[in-house]
């Protein structure tokens, strides 16, 4: 137990009794653990971060390829219109 938990336990023990104080502290600990388990799924791990970065890099490369192909096509179309006259 941390010092804060001990202080809280002592306060509850003086007001309610030893068994009730222990029950309240266990309740707080279980609630904290439950909240942590809920948030754990949302947290980003190192492996998740590496995977996300690799996906972003792959997408970025694909987008650059498509932009280059698009601009080359546009330039060829403009050049074709210019030389058609």
N, CA, C and O atoms as a GROMACS GRO file, in nm:
protein
  340
    1UNK      N    1   0.083  -0.119   0.000
    1UNK     CA    2   0.000   0.000   0.000
    1UNK      C    3   0.087   0.125   0.000
    1UNK      O    4   0.194   0.129   0.061
    2UNK      N    5   0.038   0.226  -0.069
    2UNK     CA    6   0.109   0.353  -0.069
    2UNK      C    7   0.072   0.431   0.057
    2UNK      O    8  -0.020   0.394   0.130
    3UNK      N    9   0.144   0.539   0.080
    3UNK     CA   10   0.117   0.620   0.199
    3UNK      C   11  -0.023   0.680   0.194
    3UNK      O   12  -0.090   0.691   0.296
    4UNK      N   13  -0.065   0.719   0.076
    4UNK     CA   14  -0.200   0.775   0.064
    4UNK      C   15  -0.306   0.670   0.098
    4UNK      O   16  -0.404   0.700   0.166
    5UNK      N   17  -0.285   0.548   0.051
    5UNK     CA   18  -0.378   0.440   0.084
    5UNK      C   19  -0.378   0.411   0.234
    5UNK      O   20  -0.483   0.386   0.293
    6UNK      N   21  -0.260   0.415   0.295
    6UNK     CA   22  -0.252   0.391   0.439
    6UNK      C   23  -0.323   0.500   0.518
    6UNK      O   24  -0.394   0.472   0.615
    7UNK      N   25  -0.304   0.624   0.476
    7UNK     CA   26  -0.372   0.735   0.546
    7UNK      C   27  -0.524   0.722   0.531
    7UNK      O   28  -0.599   0.741   0.626
    8UNK      N   29  -0.566   0.690   0.409
    8UNK     CA   30  -0.710   0.672   0.384
    8UNK      C   31  -0.764   0.556   0.466
    8UNK      O   32  -0.872   0.565   0.524
    9UNK      N   33  -0.688   0.447   0.470
    9UNK     CA   34  -0.729   0.331   0.548
    9UNK      C   35  -0.742   0.367   0.695
    9UNK      O   36  -0.839   0.327   0.761
   10UNK      N   37  -0.647   0.441   0.748
   10UNK     CA   38  -0.652   0.480   0.889
   10UNK      C   39  -0.773   0.568   0.918
   10UNK      O   40  -0.838   0.553   1.021
   11UNK      N   41  -0.804   0.661   0.828
   11UNK     CA   42  -0.920   0.747   0.848
   11UNK      C   43  -1.048   0.665   0.850
   11UNK      O   44  -1.132   0.681   0.939
   12UNK      N   45  -1.062   0.576   0.751
   12UNK     CA   46  -1.182   0.493   0.747
   12UNK      C   47  -1.187   0.396   0.865
   12UNK      O   48  -1.295   0.366   0.917
   13UNK      N   49  -1.070   0.347   0.907
   13UNK     CA   50  -1.066   0.253   1.019
   13UNK      C   51  -1.114   0.321   1.147
   13UNK      O   52  -1.187   0.261   1.226
   14UNK      N   53  -1.072   0.447   1.168
   14UNK     CA   54  -1.115   0.520   1.287
   14UNK      C   55  -1.264   0.552   1.284
   14UNK      O   56  -1.329   0.550   1.388
   15UNK      N   57  -1.317   0.580   1.167
   15UNK     CA   58  -1.458   0.619   1.156
   15UNK      C   59  -1.552   0.498   1.149
   15UNK      O   60  -1.658   0.497   1.212
   16UNK      N   61  -1.512   0.394   1.070
   16UNK     CA   62  -1.604   0.285   1.043
   16UNK      C   63  -1.566   0.152   1.107
   16UNK      O   64  -1.653   0.072   1.140
   17UNK      N   65  -1.441   0.130   1.124
   17UNK     CA   66  -1.394   0.002   1.175
   17UNK      C   67  -1.297  -0.061   1.075
   17UNK      O   68  -1.290  -0.022   0.958
   18UNK      N   69  -1.224  -0.160   1.125
   18UNK     CA   70  -1.116  -0.220   1.044
   18UNK      C   71  -1.170  -0.293   0.921
   18UNK      O   72  -1.118  -0.274   0.810
   19UNK      N   73  -1.270  -0.376   0.938
   19UNK     CA   74  -1.323  -0.457   0.829
   19UNK      C   75  -1.386  -0.369   0.720
   19UNK      O   76  -1.365  -0.393   0.601
   20UNK      N   77  -1.464  -0.269   0.762
   20UNK     CA   78  -1.528  -0.179   0.666
   20UNK      C   79  -1.425  -0.097   0.590
   20UNK      O   80  -1.438  -0.076   0.469
   21UNK      N   81  -1.322  -0.049   0.660
   21UNK     CA   82  -1.216   0.028   0.594
   21UNK      C   83  -1.144  -0.057   0.490
   21UNK      O   84  -1.114  -0.010   0.380
   22UNK      N   85  -1.118  -0.183   0.525
   22UNK     CA   86  -1.052  -0.274   0.431
   22UNK      C   87  -1.140  -0.297   0.308
   22UNK      O   88  -1.090  -0.301   0.195
   23UNK      N   89  -1.268  -0.311   0.329
   23UNK     CA   90  -1.362  -0.331   0.218
   23UNK      C   91  -1.366  -0.209   0.127
   23UNK      O   92  -1.367  -0.223   0.005
   24UNK      N   93  -1.367  -0.091   0.184
   24UNK     CA   94  -1.370   0.033   0.104
   24UNK      C   95  -1.241   0.047   0.022
   24UNK      O   96  -1.248   0.081  -0.095
   25UNK      N   97  -1.127   0.020   0.082
   25UNK     CA   98  -0.999   0.029   0.011
   25UNK      C   99  -0.995  -0.072  -0.103
   25UNK      O  100  -0.949  -0.040  -0.212
   26UNK      N  101  -1.042  -0.194  -0.079
   26UNK     CA  102  -1.047  -0.295  -0.184
   26UNK      C  103  -1.139  -0.251  -0.298
   26UNK      O  104  -1.110  -0.275  -0.415
   27UNK      N  105  -1.249  -0.187  -0.263
   27UNK     CA  106  -1.341  -0.136  -0.364
   27UNK      C  107  -1.273  -0.032  -0.452
   27UNK      O  108  -1.283  -0.038  -0.574
   28UNK      N  109  -1.202   0.064  -0.390
   28UNK     CA  110  -1.130   0.166  -0.466
   28UNK      C  111  -1.025   0.105  -0.556
   28UNK      O  112  -1.009   0.146  -0.671
   29UNK      N  113  -0.952   0.007  -0.505
   29UNK     CA  114  -0.849  -0.059  -0.585
   29UNK      C  115  -0.910  -0.134  -0.704
   29UNK      O  116  -0.855  -0.129  -0.814
   30UNK      N  117  -1.022  -0.202  -0.682
   30UNK     CA  118  -1.085  -0.275  -0.792
   30UNK      C  119  -1.140  -0.178  -0.897
   30UNK      O  120  -1.133  -0.207  -1.016
   31UNK      N  121  -1.194  -0.065  -0.853
   31UNK     CA  122  -1.243   0.036  -0.948
   31UNK      C  123  -1.128   0.093  -1.029
   31UNK      O  124  -1.142   0.113  -1.150
   32UNK      N  125  -1.016   0.121  -0.965
   32UNK     CA  126  -0.900   0.173  -1.035
   32UNK      C  127  -0.849   0.071  -1.137
   32UNK      O  128  -0.814   0.108  -1.249
   33UNK      N  129  -0.844  -0.055  -1.099
   33UNK     CA  130  -0.800  -0.160  -1.190
   33UNK      C  131  -0.896  -0.174  -1.308
   33UNK      O  132  -0.854  -0.195  -1.422
   34UNK      N  133  -1.026  -0.162  -1.280
   34UNK     CA  134  -1.127  -0.172  -1.384
   34UNK      C  135  -1.111  -0.057  -1.485
   34UNK      O  136  -1.119  -0.078  -1.606
   35UNK      N  137  -1.088   0.064  -1.435
   35UNK     CA  138  -1.067   0.180  -1.522
   35UNK      C  139  -0.943   0.160  -1.607
   35UNK      O  140  -0.942   0.194  -1.726
   36UNK      N  141  -0.836   0.106  -1.547
   36UNK     CA  142  -0.713   0.081  -1.620
   36UNK      C  143  -0.736  -0.020  -1.732
   36UNK      O  144  -0.687  -0.002  -1.843
   37UNK      N  145  -0.810  -0.126  -1.704
   37UNK     CA  146  -0.837  -0.228  -1.804
   37UNK      C  147  -0.918  -0.169  -1.921
   37UNK      O  148  -0.898  -0.206  -2.037
   38UNK      N  149  -1.010  -0.078  -1.890
   38UNK     CA  150  -1.088  -0.014  -1.995
   38UNK      C  151  -1.000   0.074  -2.082
   38UNK      O  152  -1.015   0.075  -2.205
   39UNK      N  153  -0.909   0.148  -2.022
   39UNK     CA  154  -0.823   0.240  -2.095
   39UNK      C  155  -0.710   0.167  -2.168
   39UNK      O  156  -0.655   0.219  -2.264
   40UNK      N  157  -0.675   0.048  -2.122
   40UNK     CA  158  -0.563  -0.025  -2.179
   40UNK      C  159  -0.584  -0.053  -2.327
   40UNK      O  160  -0.488  -0.051  -2.404
   41UNK      N  161  -0.707  -0.078  -2.367
   41UNK     CA  162  -0.737  -0.105  -2.507
   41UNK      C  163  -0.718   0.019  -2.594
   41UNK      O  164  -0.694   0.007  -2.714
   42UNK      N  165  -0.728   0.137  -2.533
   42UNK     CA  166  -0.716   0.261  -2.608
   42UNK      C  167  -0.570   0.306  -2.619
   42UNK      O  168  -0.534   0.376  -2.713
   43UNK      N  169  -0.488   0.266  -2.524
   43UNK     CA  170  -0.350   0.310  -2.522
   43UNK      C  171  -0.272   0.253  -2.640
   43UNK      O  172  -0.299   0.142  -2.685
   44UNK      N  173  -0.178   0.330  -2.690
   44UNK     CA  174  -0.096   0.291  -2.804
   44UNK      C  175   0.034   0.231  -2.753
   44UNK      O  176   0.108   0.294  -2.678
   45UNK      N  177   0.062   0.108  -2.795
   45UNK     CA  178   0.188   0.043  -2.755
   45UNK      C  179   0.295   0.072  -2.860
   45UNK      O  180   0.266   0.127  -2.967
   46UNK      N  181   0.416   0.035  -2.828
   46UNK     CA  182   0.528   0.059  -2.918
   46UNK      C  183   0.508  -0.017  -3.050
   46UNK      O  184   0.534   0.037  -3.157
   47UNK      N  185   0.462  -0.141  -3.042
   47UNK     CA  186   0.438  -0.220  -3.163
   47UNK      C  187   0.327  -0.158  -3.248
   47UNK      O  188   0.337  -0.155  -3.371
   48UNK      N  189   0.222  -0.108  -3.182
   48UNK     CA  190   0.114  -0.042  -3.255
   48UNK      C  191   0.166   0.081  -3.327
   48UNK      O  192   0.128   0.109  -3.441
   49UNK      N  193   0.252   0.155  -3.260
   49UNK     CA  194   0.308   0.277  -3.318
   49UNK      C  195   0.393   0.245  -3.440
   49UNK      O  196   0.385   0.314  -3.541
   50UNK      N  197   0.476   0.142  -3.431
   50UNK     CA  198   0.560   0.102  -3.544
   50UNK      C  199   0.475   0.059  -3.661
   50UNK      O  200   0.503   0.094  -3.776
   51UNK      N  201   0.371  -0.018  -3.633
   51UNK     CA  202   0.280  -0.065  -3.739
   51UNK      C  203   0.208   0.052  -3.805
   51UNK      O  204   0.193   0.055  -3.927
   52UNK      N  205   0.165   0.149  -3.725
   52UNK     CA  206   0.095   0.265  -3.777
   52UNK      C  207   0.188   0.350  -3.865
   52UNK      O  208   0.147   0.398  -3.970
   53UNK      N  209   0.310   0.368  -3.822
   53UNK     CA  210   0.406   0.445  -3.900
   53UNK      C  211   0.436   0.377  -4.033
   53UNK      O  212   0.445   0.444  -4.136
   54UNK      N  213   0.450   0.246  -4.032
   54UNK     CA  214   0.476   0.175  -4.158
   54UNK      C  215   0.357   0.186  -4.254
   54UNK      O  216   0.376   0.198  -4.375
   55UNK      N  217   0.236   0.180  -4.201
   55UNK     CA  218   0.118   0.197  -4.286
   55UNK      C  219   0.112   0.338  -4.345
   55UNK      O  220   0.079   0.355  -4.463
   56UNK      N  221   0.146   0.438  -4.264
   56UNK     CA  222   0.146   0.577  -4.313
   56UNK      C  223   0.250   0.594  -4.422
   56UNK      O  224   0.223   0.659  -4.524
   57UNK      N  225   0.369   0.536  -4.403
   57UNK     CA  226   0.474   0.547  -4.504
   57UNK      C  227   0.433   0.479  -4.635
   57UNK      O  228   0.459   0.532  -4.743
   58UNK      N  229   0.370   0.363  -4.625
   58UNK     CA  230   0.325   0.293  -4.746
   58UNK      C  231   0.218   0.374  -4.819
   58UNK      O  232   0.221   0.384  -4.942
   59UNK      N  233   0.126   0.431  -4.745
   59UNK     CA  234   0.022   0.513  -4.805
   59UNK      C  235   0.080   0.638  -4.869
   59UNK      O  236   0.038   0.679  -4.977
   60UNK      N  237   0.176   0.697  -4.802
   60UNK     CA  238   0.242   0.817  -4.854
   60UNK      C  239   0.311   0.786  -4.987
   60UNK      O  240   0.303   0.865  -5.081
   61UNK      N  241   0.378   0.673  -4.995
   61UNK     CA  242   0.446   0.633  -5.118
   61UNK      C  243   0.346   0.612  -5.230
   61UNK      O  244   0.369   0.656  -5.343
   62UNK      N  245   0.236   0.546  -5.200
   62UNK     CA  246   0.133   0.523  -5.301
   62UNK      C  247   0.074   0.655  -5.351
   62UNK      O  248   0.051   0.672  -5.470
   63UNK      N  249   0.051   0.748  -5.261
   63UNK     CA  250  -0.005   0.877  -5.300
   63UNK      C  251   0.092   0.954  -5.389
   63UNK      O  252   0.050   1.016  -5.487
   64UNK      N  253   0.220   0.949  -5.358
   64UNK     CA  254   0.319   1.018  -5.440
   64UNK      C  255   0.322   0.958  -5.580
   64UNK      O  256   0.331   1.031  -5.678
   65UNK      N  257   0.314   0.826  -5.590
   65UNK     CA  258   0.311   0.761  -5.721
   65UNK      C  259   0.191   0.808  -5.803
   65UNK      O  260   0.205   0.840  -5.921
   66UNK      N  261   0.073   0.812  -5.740
   66UNK     CA  262  -0.047   0.853  -5.812
   66UNK      C  263  -0.040   1.001  -5.852
   66UNK      O  264  -0.084   1.037  -5.962
   67UNK      N  265   0.014   1.086  -5.765
   67UNK     CA  266   0.026   1.227  -5.800
   67UNK      C  267   0.121   1.247  -5.917
   67UNK      O  268   0.091   1.326  -6.007
   68UNK      N  269   0.233   1.177  -5.918
   68UNK     CA  270   0.328   1.187  -6.029
   68UNK      C  271   0.262   1.140  -6.158
   68UNK      O  272   0.274   1.207  -6.261
   69UNK      N  273   0.194   1.028  -6.155
   69UNK     CA  274   0.126   0.978  -6.275
   69UNK      C  275   0.020   1.076  -6.322
   69UNK      O  276   0.005   1.097  -6.443
   70UNK      N  277  -0.054   1.136  -6.230
   70UNK     CA  278  -0.158   1.233  -6.266
   70UNK      C  279  -0.096   1.356  -6.332
   70UNK      O  280  -0.145   1.400  -6.436
   71UNK      N  281   0.009   1.411  -6.273
   71UNK     CA  282   0.069   1.532  -6.327
   71UNK      C  283   0.138   1.506  -6.462
   71UNK      O  284   0.136   1.593  -6.549
   72UNK      N  285   0.198   1.390  -6.480
   72UNK     CA  286   0.256   1.356  -6.610
   72UNK      C  287   0.145   1.348  -6.715
   72UNK      O  288   0.162   1.396  -6.827
   73UNK      N  289   0.033   1.288  -6.679
   73UNK     CA  290  -0.080   1.279  -6.772
   73UNK      C  291  -0.133   1.418  -6.807
   73UNK      O  292  -0.161   1.445  -6.924
   74UNK      N  293  -0.145   1.505  -6.709
   74UNK     CA  294  -0.194   1.641  -6.734
   74UNK      C  295  -0.097   1.716  -6.823
   74UNK      O  296  -0.139   1.786  -6.915
   75UNK      N  297   0.032   1.702  -6.797
   75UNK     CA  298   0.132   1.771  -6.879
   75UNK      C  299   0.127   1.720  -7.023
   75UNK      O  300   0.136   1.799  -7.116
   76UNK      N  301   0.112   1.589  -7.042
   76UNK     CA  302   0.102   1.533  -7.177
   76UNK      C  303  -0.025   1.581  -7.247
   76UNK      O  304  -0.023   1.607  -7.368
   77UNK      N  305  -0.134   1.593  -7.173
   77UNK     CA  306  -0.258   1.644  -7.233
   77UNK      C  307  -0.243   1.789  -7.276
   77UNK      O  308  -0.286   1.827  -7.385
   78UNK      N  309  -0.182   1.870  -7.192
   78UNK     CA  310  -0.160   2.011  -7.225
   78UNK      C  311  -0.066   2.022  -7.344
   78UNK      O  312  -0.090   2.101  -7.435
   79UNK      N  313   0.041   1.943  -7.344
   79UNK     CA  314   0.135   1.945  -7.456
   79UNK      C  315   0.066   1.900  -7.584
   79UNK      O  316   0.090   1.958  -7.690
   80UNK      N  317  -0.020   1.799  -7.579
   80UNK     CA  318  -0.094   1.753  -7.696
   80UNK      C  319  -0.186   1.860  -7.750
   80UNK      O  320  -0.195   1.878  -7.871
   81UNK      N  321  -0.254   1.932  -7.661
   81UNK     CA  322  -0.340   2.042  -7.706
   81UNK      C  323  -0.259   2.155  -7.767
   81UNK      O  324  -0.302   2.218  -7.864
   82UNK      N  325  -0.143   2.180  -7.712
   82UNK     CA  326  -0.059   2.290  -7.760
   82UNK      C  327  -0.004   2.258  -7.898
   82UNK      O  328  -0.003   2.345  -7.985
   83UNK      N  329   0.042   2.132  -7.922
   83UNK     CA  330   0.102   2.096  -8.049
   83UNK      C  331  -0.002   2.058  -8.155
   83UNK      O  332   0.034   2.041  -8.272
   84UNK      N  333  -0.125   2.044  -8.119
   84UNK     CA  334  -0.231   2.007  -8.211
   84UNK      C  335  -0.258   2.120  -8.310
   84UNK      O  336  -0.296   2.094  -8.424
   85UNK      N  337  -0.240   2.240  -8.268
   85UNK     CA  338  -0.268   2.357  -8.353
   85UNK      C  339  -0.174   2.366  -8.462
   85UNK      O  340  -0.182   2.458  -8.543
   0.00000   0.00000   0.00000
